[in-house]
PDB file of C-alpha atoms in Angstrom:
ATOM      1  CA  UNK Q  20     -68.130 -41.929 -17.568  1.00  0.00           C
ATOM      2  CA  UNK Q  21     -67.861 -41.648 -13.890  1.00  0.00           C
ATOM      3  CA  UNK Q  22     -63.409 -42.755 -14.393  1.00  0.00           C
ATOM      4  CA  UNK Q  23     -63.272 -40.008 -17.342  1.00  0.00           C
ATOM      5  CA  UNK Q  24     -64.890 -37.379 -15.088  1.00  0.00           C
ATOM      6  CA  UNK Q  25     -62.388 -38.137 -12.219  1.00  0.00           C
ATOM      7  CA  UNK Q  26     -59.306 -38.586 -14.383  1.00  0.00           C
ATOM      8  CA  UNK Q  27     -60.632 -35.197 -15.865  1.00  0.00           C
ATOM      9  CA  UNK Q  28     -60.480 -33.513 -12.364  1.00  0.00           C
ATOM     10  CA  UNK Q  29     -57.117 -34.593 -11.703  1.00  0.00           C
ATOM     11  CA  UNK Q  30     -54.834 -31.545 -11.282  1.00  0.00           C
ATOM     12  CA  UNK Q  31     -52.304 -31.307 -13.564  1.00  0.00           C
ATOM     13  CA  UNK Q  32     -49.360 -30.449 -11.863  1.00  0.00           C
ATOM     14  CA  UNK Q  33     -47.129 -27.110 -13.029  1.00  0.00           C
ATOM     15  CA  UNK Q  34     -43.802 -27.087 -14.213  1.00  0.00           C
ATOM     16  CA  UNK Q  35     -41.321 -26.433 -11.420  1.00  0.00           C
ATOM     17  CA  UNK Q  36     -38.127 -25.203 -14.308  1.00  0.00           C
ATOM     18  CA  UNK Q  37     -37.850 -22.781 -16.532  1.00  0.00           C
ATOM     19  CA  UNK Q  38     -39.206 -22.593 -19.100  1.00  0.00           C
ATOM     20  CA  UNK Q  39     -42.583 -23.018 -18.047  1.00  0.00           C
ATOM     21  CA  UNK Q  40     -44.822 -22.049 -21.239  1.00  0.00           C
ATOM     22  CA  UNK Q  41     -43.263 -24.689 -23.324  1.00  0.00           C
ATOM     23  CA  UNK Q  42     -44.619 -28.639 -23.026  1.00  0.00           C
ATOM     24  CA  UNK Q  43     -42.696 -30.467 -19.880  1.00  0.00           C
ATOM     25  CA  UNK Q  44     -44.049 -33.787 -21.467  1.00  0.00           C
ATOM     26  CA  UNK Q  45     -40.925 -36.345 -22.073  1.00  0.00           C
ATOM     27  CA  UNK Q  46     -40.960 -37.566 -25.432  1.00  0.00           C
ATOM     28  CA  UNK Q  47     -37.635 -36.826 -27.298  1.00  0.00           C
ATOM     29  CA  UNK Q  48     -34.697 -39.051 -27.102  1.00  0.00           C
ATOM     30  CA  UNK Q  49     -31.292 -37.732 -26.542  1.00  0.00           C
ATOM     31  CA  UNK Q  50     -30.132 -38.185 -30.488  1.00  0.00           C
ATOM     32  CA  UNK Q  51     -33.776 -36.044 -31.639  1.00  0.00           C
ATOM     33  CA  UNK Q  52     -32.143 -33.111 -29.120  1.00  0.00           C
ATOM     34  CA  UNK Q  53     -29.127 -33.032 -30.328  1.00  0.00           C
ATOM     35  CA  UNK Q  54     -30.877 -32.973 -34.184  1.00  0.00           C
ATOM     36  CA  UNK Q  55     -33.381 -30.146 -33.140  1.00  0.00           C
ATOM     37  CA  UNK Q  56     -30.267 -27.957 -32.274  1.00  0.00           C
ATOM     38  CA  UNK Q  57     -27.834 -29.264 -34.899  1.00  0.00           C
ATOM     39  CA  UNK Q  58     -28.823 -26.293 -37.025  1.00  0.00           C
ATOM     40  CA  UNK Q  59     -27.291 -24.084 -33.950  1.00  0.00           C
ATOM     41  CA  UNK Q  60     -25.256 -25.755 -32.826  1.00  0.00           C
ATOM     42  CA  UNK Q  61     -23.563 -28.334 -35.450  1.00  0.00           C
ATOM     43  CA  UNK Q  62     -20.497 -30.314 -32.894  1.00  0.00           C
ATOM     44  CA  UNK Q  63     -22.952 -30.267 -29.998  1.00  0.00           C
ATOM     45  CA  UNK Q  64     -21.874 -33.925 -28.951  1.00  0.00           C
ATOM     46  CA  UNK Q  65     -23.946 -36.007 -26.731  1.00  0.00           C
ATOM     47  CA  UNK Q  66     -21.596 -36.709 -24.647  1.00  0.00           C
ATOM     48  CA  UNK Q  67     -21.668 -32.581 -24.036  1.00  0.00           C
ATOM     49  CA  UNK Q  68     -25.270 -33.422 -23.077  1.00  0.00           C
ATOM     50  CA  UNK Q  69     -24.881 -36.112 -20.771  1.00  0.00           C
ATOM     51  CA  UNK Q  70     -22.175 -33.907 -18.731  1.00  0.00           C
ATOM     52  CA  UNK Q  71     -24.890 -30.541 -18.324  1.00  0.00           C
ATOM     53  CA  UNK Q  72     -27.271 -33.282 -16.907  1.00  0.00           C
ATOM     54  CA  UNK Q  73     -24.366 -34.569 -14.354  1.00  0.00           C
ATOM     55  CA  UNK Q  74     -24.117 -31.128 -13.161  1.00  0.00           C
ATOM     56  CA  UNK Q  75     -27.795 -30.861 -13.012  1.00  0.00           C
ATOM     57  CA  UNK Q  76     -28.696 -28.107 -15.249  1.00  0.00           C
ATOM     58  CA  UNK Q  77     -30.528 -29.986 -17.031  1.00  0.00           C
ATOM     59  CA  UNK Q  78     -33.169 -32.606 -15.826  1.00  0.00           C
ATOM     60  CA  UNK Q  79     -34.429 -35.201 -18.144  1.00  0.00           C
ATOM     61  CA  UNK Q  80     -36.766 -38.464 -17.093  1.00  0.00           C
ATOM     62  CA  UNK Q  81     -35.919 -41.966 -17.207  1.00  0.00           C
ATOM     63  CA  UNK Q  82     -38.012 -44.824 -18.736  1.00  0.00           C
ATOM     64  CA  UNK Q  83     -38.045 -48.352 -16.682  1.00  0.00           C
ATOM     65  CA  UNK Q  84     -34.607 -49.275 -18.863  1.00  0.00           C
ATOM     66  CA  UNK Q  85     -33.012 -45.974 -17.774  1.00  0.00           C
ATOM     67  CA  UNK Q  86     -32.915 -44.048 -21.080  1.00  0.00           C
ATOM     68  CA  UNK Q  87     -32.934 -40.748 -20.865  1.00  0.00           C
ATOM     69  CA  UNK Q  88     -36.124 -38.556 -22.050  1.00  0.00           C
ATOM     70  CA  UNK Q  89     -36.254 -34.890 -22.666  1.00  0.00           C
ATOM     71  CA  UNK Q  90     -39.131 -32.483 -23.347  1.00  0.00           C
ATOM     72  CA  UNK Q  91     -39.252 -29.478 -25.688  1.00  0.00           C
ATOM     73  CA  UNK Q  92     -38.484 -27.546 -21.965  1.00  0.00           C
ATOM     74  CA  UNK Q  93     -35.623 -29.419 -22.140  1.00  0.00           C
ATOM     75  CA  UNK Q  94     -34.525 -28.435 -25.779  1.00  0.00           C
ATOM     76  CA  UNK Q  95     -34.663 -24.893 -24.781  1.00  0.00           C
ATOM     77  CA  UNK Q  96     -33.062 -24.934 -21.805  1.00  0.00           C
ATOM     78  CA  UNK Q  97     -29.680 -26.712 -23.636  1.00  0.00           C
ATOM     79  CA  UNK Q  98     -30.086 -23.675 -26.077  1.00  0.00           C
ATOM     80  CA  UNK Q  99     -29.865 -21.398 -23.331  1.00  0.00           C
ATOM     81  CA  UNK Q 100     -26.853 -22.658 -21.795  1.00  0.00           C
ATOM     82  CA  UNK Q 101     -25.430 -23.541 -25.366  1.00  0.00           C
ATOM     83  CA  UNK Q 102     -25.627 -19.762 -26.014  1.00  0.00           C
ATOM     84  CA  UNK Q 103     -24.451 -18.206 -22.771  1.00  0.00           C
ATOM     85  CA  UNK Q 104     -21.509 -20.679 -23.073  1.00  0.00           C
ATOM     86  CA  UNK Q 105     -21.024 -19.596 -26.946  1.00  0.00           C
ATOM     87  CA  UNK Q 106     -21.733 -16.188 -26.911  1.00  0.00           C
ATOM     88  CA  UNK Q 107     -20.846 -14.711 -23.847  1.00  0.00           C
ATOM     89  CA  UNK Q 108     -17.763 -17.009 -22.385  1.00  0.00           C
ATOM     90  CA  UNK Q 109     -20.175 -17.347 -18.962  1.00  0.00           C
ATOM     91  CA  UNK Q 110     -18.684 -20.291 -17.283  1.00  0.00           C
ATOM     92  CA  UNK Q 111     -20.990 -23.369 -16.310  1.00  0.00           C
ATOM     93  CA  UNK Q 112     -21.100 -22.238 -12.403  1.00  0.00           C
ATOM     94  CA  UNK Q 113     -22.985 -18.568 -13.486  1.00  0.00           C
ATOM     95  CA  UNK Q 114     -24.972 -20.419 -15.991  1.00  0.00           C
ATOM     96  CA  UNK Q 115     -26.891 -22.273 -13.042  1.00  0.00           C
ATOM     97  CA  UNK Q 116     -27.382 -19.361 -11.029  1.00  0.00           C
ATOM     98  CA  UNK Q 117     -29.146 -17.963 -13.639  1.00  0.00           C
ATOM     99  CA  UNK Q 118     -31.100 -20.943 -14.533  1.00  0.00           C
ATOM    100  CA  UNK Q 119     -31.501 -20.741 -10.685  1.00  0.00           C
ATOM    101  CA  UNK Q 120     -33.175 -17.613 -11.146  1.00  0.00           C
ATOM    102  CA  UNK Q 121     -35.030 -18.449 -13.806  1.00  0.00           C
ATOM    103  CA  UNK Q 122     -36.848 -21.366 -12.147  1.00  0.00           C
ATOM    104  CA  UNK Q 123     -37.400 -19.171  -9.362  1.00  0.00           C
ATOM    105  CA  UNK Q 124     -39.065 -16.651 -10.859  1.00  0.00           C
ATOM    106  CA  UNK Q 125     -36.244 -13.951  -9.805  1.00  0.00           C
ATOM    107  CA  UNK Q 126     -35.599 -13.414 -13.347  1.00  0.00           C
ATOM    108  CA  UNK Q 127     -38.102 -12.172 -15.789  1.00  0.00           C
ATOM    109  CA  UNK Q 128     -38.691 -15.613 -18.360  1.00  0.00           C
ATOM    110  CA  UNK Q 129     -39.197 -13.520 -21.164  1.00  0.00           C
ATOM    111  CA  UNK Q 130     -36.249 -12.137 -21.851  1.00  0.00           C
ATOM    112  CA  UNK Q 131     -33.833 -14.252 -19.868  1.00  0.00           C
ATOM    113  CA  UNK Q 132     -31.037 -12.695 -21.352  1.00  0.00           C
ATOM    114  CA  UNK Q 133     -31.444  -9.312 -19.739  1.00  0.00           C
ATOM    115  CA  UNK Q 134     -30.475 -11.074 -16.474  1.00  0.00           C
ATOM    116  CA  UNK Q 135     -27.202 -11.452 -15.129  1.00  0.00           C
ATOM    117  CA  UNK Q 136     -25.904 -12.632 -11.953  1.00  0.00           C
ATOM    118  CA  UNK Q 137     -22.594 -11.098 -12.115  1.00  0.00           C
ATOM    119  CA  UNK Q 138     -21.542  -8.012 -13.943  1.00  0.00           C
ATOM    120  CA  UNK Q 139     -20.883  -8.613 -17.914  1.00  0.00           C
ATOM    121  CA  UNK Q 140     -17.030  -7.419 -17.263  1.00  0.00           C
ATOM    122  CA  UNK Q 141     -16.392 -10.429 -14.878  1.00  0.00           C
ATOM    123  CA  UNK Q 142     -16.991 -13.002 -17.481  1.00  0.00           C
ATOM    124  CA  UNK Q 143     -15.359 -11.439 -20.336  1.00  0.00           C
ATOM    125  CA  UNK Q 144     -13.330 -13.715 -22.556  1.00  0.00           C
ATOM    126  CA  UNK Q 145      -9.905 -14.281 -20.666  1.00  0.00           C
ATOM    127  CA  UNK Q 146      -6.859 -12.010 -22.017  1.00  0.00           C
ATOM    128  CA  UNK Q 147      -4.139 -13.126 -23.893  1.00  0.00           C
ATOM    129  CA  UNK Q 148      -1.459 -13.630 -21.439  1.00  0.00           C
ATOM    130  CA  UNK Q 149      -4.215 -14.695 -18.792  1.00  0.00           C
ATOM    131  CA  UNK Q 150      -3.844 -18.623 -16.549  1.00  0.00           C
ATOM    132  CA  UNK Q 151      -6.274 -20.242 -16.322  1.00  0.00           C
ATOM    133  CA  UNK Q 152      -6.473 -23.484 -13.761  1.00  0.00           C
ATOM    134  CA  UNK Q 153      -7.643 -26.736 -15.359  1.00  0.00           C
ATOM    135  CA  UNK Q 154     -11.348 -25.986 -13.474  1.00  0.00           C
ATOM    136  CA  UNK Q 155     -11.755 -22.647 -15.000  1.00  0.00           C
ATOM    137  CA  UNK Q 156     -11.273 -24.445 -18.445  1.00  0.00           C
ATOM    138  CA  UNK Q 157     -13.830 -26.765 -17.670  1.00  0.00           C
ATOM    139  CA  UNK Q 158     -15.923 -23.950 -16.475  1.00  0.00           C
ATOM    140  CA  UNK Q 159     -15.854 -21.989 -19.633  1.00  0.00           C
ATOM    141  CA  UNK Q 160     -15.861 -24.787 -21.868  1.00  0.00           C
ATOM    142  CA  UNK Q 161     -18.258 -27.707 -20.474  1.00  0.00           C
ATOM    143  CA  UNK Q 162     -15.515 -30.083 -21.126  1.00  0.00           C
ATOM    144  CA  UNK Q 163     -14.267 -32.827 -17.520  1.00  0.00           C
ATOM    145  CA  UNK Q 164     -11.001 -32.104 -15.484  1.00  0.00           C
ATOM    146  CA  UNK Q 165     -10.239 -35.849 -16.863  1.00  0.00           C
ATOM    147  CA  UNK Q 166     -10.627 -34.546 -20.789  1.00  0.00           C
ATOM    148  CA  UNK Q 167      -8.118 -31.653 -19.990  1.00  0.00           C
ATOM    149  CA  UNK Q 168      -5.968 -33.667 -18.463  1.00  0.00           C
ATOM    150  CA  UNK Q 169      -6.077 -36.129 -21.127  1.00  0.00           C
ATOM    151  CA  UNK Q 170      -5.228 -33.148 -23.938  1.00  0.00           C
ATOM    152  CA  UNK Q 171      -2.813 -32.654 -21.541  1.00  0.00           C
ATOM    153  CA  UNK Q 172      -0.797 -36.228 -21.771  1.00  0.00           C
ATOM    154  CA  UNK Q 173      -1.967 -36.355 -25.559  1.00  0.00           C
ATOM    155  CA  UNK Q 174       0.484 -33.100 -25.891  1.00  0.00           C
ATOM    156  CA  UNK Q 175      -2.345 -31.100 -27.198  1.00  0.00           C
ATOM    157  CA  UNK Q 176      -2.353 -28.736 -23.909  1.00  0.00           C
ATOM    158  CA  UNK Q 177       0.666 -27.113 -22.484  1.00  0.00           C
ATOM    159  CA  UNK Q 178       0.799 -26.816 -18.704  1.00  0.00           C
ATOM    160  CA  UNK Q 179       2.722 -24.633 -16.475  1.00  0.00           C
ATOM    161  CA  UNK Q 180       4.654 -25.874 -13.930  1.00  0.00           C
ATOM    162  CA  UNK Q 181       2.188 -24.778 -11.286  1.00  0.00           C
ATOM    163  CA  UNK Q 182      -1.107 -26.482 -13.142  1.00  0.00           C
ATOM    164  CA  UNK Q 183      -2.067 -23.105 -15.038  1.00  0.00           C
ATOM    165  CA  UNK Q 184      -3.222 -22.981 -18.786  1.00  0.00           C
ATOM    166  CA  UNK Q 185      -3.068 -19.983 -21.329  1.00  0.00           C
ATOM    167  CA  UNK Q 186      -6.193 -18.373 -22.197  1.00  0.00           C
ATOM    168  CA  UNK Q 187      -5.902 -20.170 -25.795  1.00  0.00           C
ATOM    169  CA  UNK Q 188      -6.497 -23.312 -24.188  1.00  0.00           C
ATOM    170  CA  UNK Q 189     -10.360 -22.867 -24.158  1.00  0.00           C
ATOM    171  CA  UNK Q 190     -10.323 -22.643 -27.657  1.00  0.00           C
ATOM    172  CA  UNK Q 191      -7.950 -25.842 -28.010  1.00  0.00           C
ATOM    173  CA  UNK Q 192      -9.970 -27.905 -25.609  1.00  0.00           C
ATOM    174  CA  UNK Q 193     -13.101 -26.852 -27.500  1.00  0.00           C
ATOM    175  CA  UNK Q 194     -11.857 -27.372 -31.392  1.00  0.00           C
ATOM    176  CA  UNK Q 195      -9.965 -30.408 -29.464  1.00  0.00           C
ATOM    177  CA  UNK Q 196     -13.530 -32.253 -28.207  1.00  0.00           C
ATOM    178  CA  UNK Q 197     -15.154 -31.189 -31.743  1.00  0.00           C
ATOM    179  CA  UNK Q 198     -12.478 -33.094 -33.535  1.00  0.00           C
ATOM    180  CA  UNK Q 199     -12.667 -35.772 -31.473  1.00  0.00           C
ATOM    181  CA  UNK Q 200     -16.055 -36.275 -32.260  1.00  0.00           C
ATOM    182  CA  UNK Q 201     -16.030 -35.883 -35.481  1.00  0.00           C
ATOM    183  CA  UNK Q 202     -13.691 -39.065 -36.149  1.00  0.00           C
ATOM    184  CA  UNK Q 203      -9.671 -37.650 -35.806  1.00  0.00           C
ATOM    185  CA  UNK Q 204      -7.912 -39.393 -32.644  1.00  0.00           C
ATOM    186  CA  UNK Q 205      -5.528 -37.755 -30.479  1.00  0.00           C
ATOM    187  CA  UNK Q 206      -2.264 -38.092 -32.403  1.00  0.00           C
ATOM    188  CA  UNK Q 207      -3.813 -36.091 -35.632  1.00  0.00           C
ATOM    189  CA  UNK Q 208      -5.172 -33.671 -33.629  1.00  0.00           C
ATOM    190  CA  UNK Q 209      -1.426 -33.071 -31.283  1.00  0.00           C
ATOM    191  CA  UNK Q 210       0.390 -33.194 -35.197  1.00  0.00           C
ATOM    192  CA  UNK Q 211      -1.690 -29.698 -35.349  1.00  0.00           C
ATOM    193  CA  UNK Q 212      -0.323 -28.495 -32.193  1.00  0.00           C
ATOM    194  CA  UNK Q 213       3.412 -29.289 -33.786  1.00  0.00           C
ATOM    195  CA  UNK Q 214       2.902 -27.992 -37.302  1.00  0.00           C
ATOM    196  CA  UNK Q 215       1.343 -24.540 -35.320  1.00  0.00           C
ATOM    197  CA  UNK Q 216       4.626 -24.652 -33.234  1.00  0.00           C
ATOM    198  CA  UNK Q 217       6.854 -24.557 -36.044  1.00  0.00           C
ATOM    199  CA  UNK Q 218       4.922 -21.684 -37.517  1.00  0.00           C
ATOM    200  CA  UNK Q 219       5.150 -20.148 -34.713  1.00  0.00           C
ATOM    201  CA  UNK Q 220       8.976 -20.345 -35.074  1.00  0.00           C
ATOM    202  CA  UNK Q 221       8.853 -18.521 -38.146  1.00  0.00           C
ATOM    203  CA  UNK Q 222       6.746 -15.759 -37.381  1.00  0.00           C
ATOM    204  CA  UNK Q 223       9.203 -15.211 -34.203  1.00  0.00           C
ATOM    205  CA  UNK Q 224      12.234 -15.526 -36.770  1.00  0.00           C
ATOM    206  CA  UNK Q 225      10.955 -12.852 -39.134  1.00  0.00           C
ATOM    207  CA  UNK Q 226      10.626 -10.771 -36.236  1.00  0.00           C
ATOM    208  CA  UNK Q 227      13.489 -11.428 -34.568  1.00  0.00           C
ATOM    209  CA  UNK Q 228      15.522  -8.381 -35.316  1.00  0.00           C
ATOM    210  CA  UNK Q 229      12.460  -6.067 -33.928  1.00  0.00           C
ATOM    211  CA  UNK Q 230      12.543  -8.521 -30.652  1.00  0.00           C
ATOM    212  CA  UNK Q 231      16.386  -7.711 -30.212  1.00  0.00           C
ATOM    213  CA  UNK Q 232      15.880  -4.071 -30.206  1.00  0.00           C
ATOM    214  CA  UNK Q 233      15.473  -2.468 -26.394  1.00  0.00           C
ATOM    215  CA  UNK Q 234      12.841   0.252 -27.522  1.00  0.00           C
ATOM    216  CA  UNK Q 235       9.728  -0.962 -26.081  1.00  0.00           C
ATOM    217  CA  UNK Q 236       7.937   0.579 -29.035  1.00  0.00           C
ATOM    218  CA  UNK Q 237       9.416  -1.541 -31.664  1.00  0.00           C
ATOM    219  CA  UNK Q 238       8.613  -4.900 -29.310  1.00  0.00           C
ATOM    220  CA  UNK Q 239       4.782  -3.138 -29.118  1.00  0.00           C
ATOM    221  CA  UNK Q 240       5.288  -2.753 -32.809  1.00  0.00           C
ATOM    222  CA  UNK Q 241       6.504  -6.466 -33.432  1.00  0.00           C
ATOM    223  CA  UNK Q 242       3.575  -8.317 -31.264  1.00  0.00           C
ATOM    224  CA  UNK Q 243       0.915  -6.679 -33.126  1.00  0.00           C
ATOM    225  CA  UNK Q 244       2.766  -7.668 -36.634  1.00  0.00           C
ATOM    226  CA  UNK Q 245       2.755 -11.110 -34.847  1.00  0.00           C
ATOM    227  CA  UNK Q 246      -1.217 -11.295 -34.600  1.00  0.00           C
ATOM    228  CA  UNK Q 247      -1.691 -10.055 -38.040  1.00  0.00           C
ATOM    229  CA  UNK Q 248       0.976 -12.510 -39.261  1.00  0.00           C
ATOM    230  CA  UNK Q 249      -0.864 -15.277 -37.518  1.00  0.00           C
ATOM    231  CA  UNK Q 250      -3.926 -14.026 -39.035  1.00  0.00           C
ATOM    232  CA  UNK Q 251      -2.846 -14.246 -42.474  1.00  0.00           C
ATOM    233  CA  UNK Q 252      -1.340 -17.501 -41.729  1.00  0.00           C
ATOM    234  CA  UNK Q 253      -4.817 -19.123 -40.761  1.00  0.00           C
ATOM    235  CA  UNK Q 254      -6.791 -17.456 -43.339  1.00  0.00           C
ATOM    236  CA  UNK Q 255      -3.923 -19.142 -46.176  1.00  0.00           C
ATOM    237  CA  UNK Q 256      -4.037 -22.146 -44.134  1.00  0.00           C
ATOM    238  CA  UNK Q 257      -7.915 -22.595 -44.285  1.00  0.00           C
ATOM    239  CA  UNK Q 258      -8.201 -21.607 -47.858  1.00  0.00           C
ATOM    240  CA  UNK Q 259      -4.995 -23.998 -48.820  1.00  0.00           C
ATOM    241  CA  UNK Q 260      -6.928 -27.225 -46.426  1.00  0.00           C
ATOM    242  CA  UNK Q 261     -10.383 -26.417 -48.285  1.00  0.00           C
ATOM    243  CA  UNK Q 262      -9.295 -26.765 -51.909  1.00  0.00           C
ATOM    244  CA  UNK Q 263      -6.985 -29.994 -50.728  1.00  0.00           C
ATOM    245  CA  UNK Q 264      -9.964 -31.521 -49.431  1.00  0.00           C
ATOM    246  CA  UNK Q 265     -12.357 -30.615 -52.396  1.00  0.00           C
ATOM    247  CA  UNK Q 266      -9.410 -31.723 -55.005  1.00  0.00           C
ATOM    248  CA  UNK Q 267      -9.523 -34.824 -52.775  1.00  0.00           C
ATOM    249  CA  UNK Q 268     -13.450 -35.615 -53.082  1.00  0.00           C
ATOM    250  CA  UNK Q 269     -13.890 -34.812 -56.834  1.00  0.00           C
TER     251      UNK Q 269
END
């Protein structure tokens, strides 16, 4: 009675990261995370996991063998940064901060999303036309310098001669890892980049007599038939690649 009563009295200690009304107490495995937010996030890969916990925003234990362990704390702090990374473009740096502030207690924990460190303007998706360097990629998209660079000699990313990617490129690398993943190898996934070229060639050749002109209304005129050309040409191309693949599997 007298070990119950003093293992009773021993404080239990509070949790030091947000969020702190949700159980701290290791007992998922890194596979049972990544099922709890399948239904949110369906290509969250574990590798993607492994990397936020390199960068220490998130913290899990470690049994005597060294696998990891994560709490329901856990969980939700991956769905945080899953959804400022998804839904708002933030890069990984301004995701800390305000996971920063969270465990701080700067920020108010119950509605986390109200708080910002920087204003919503300076983290707006990147412009068409924009360069991005190969860190700011791997800011916005969670994905290593060494898997852009590998896109990169796989043909999938185009770099500029001074190191600089377009602003499509977080898209690619993120589409590029999901693939990946999901079973296709580099050289399938760079045979996209070269079909997309060469439709790219024709939407450029259909406008090519609007391109020649000098009135800088008819090239305004021909860009934004370009987007809605390459608009209908992805909706076609999904719909075309959806009854192939259920012809396929009947």
């Amino acid at each position: 009675m007298a070990g119950e009563k003093r293992r009773r009295e021993v404080p239990i200690e509070a949790p030091t990261t947000w969020p702190f009304d949700i159980s701290h107490e290791p007992t998922l495995k890194i596979g049972e995370v990544r099922e709890l937010l399948s239904a949110e996030f369906p290509m969250l890969a574990l590798s993607k996991i492994r990397h936020y916990e390199s960068l220490d925003l998130i913290s899990p234990r470690r049994t005597p063998s060294n696998q990891r362990v994560f709490s329901l704390a856990d969980v939700e702090r991956l769905r945080f940064i899953l959804t400022e990374q998804r839904d708002r473009y933030l890069p990984l740096s301004q995701i800390k901060e305000l996971l920063r502030q969270l465990d701080s207690g700067q920020a108010g924990a119950e509605h986390p999303g109200r708080m910002r460190a920087v204003d919503t303007g300076e983290v707006a998706r990147p412009k068409p036309g924009t360069r991005l360097t190969k860190s700011e990629v791997a800011d916005l998209t969670g994905a290593s310098i060494e898997q852009i660079e590998d896109f990169a000699k796989a043909g999938i990313l185009a770099i500029d001669p001074r190191g600089r990617l377009t602003s499509q490129s977080i898209d690619i690398v993120r589409y590029g890892m999901m693939a990946l993943e999901l079973g296709l190898d580099s050289r399938k996934v760079r045979s996209m980049k070269n079909s997309a070229h060469a439709h790219a060639s024709t939407i450029s050749a259909v406008l090519a007599p609007q391109l020649a002109k000098q009135s800088s209304l008819e090239r305004e005129r021909a860009y934004a038939q370009a987007s809605e050309l390459s608009a209908v040409l992805v909706g076609l191309y999904q719909a075309l690649l959806v009854e192939n693949v259920e012809v396929e599997l009947d």
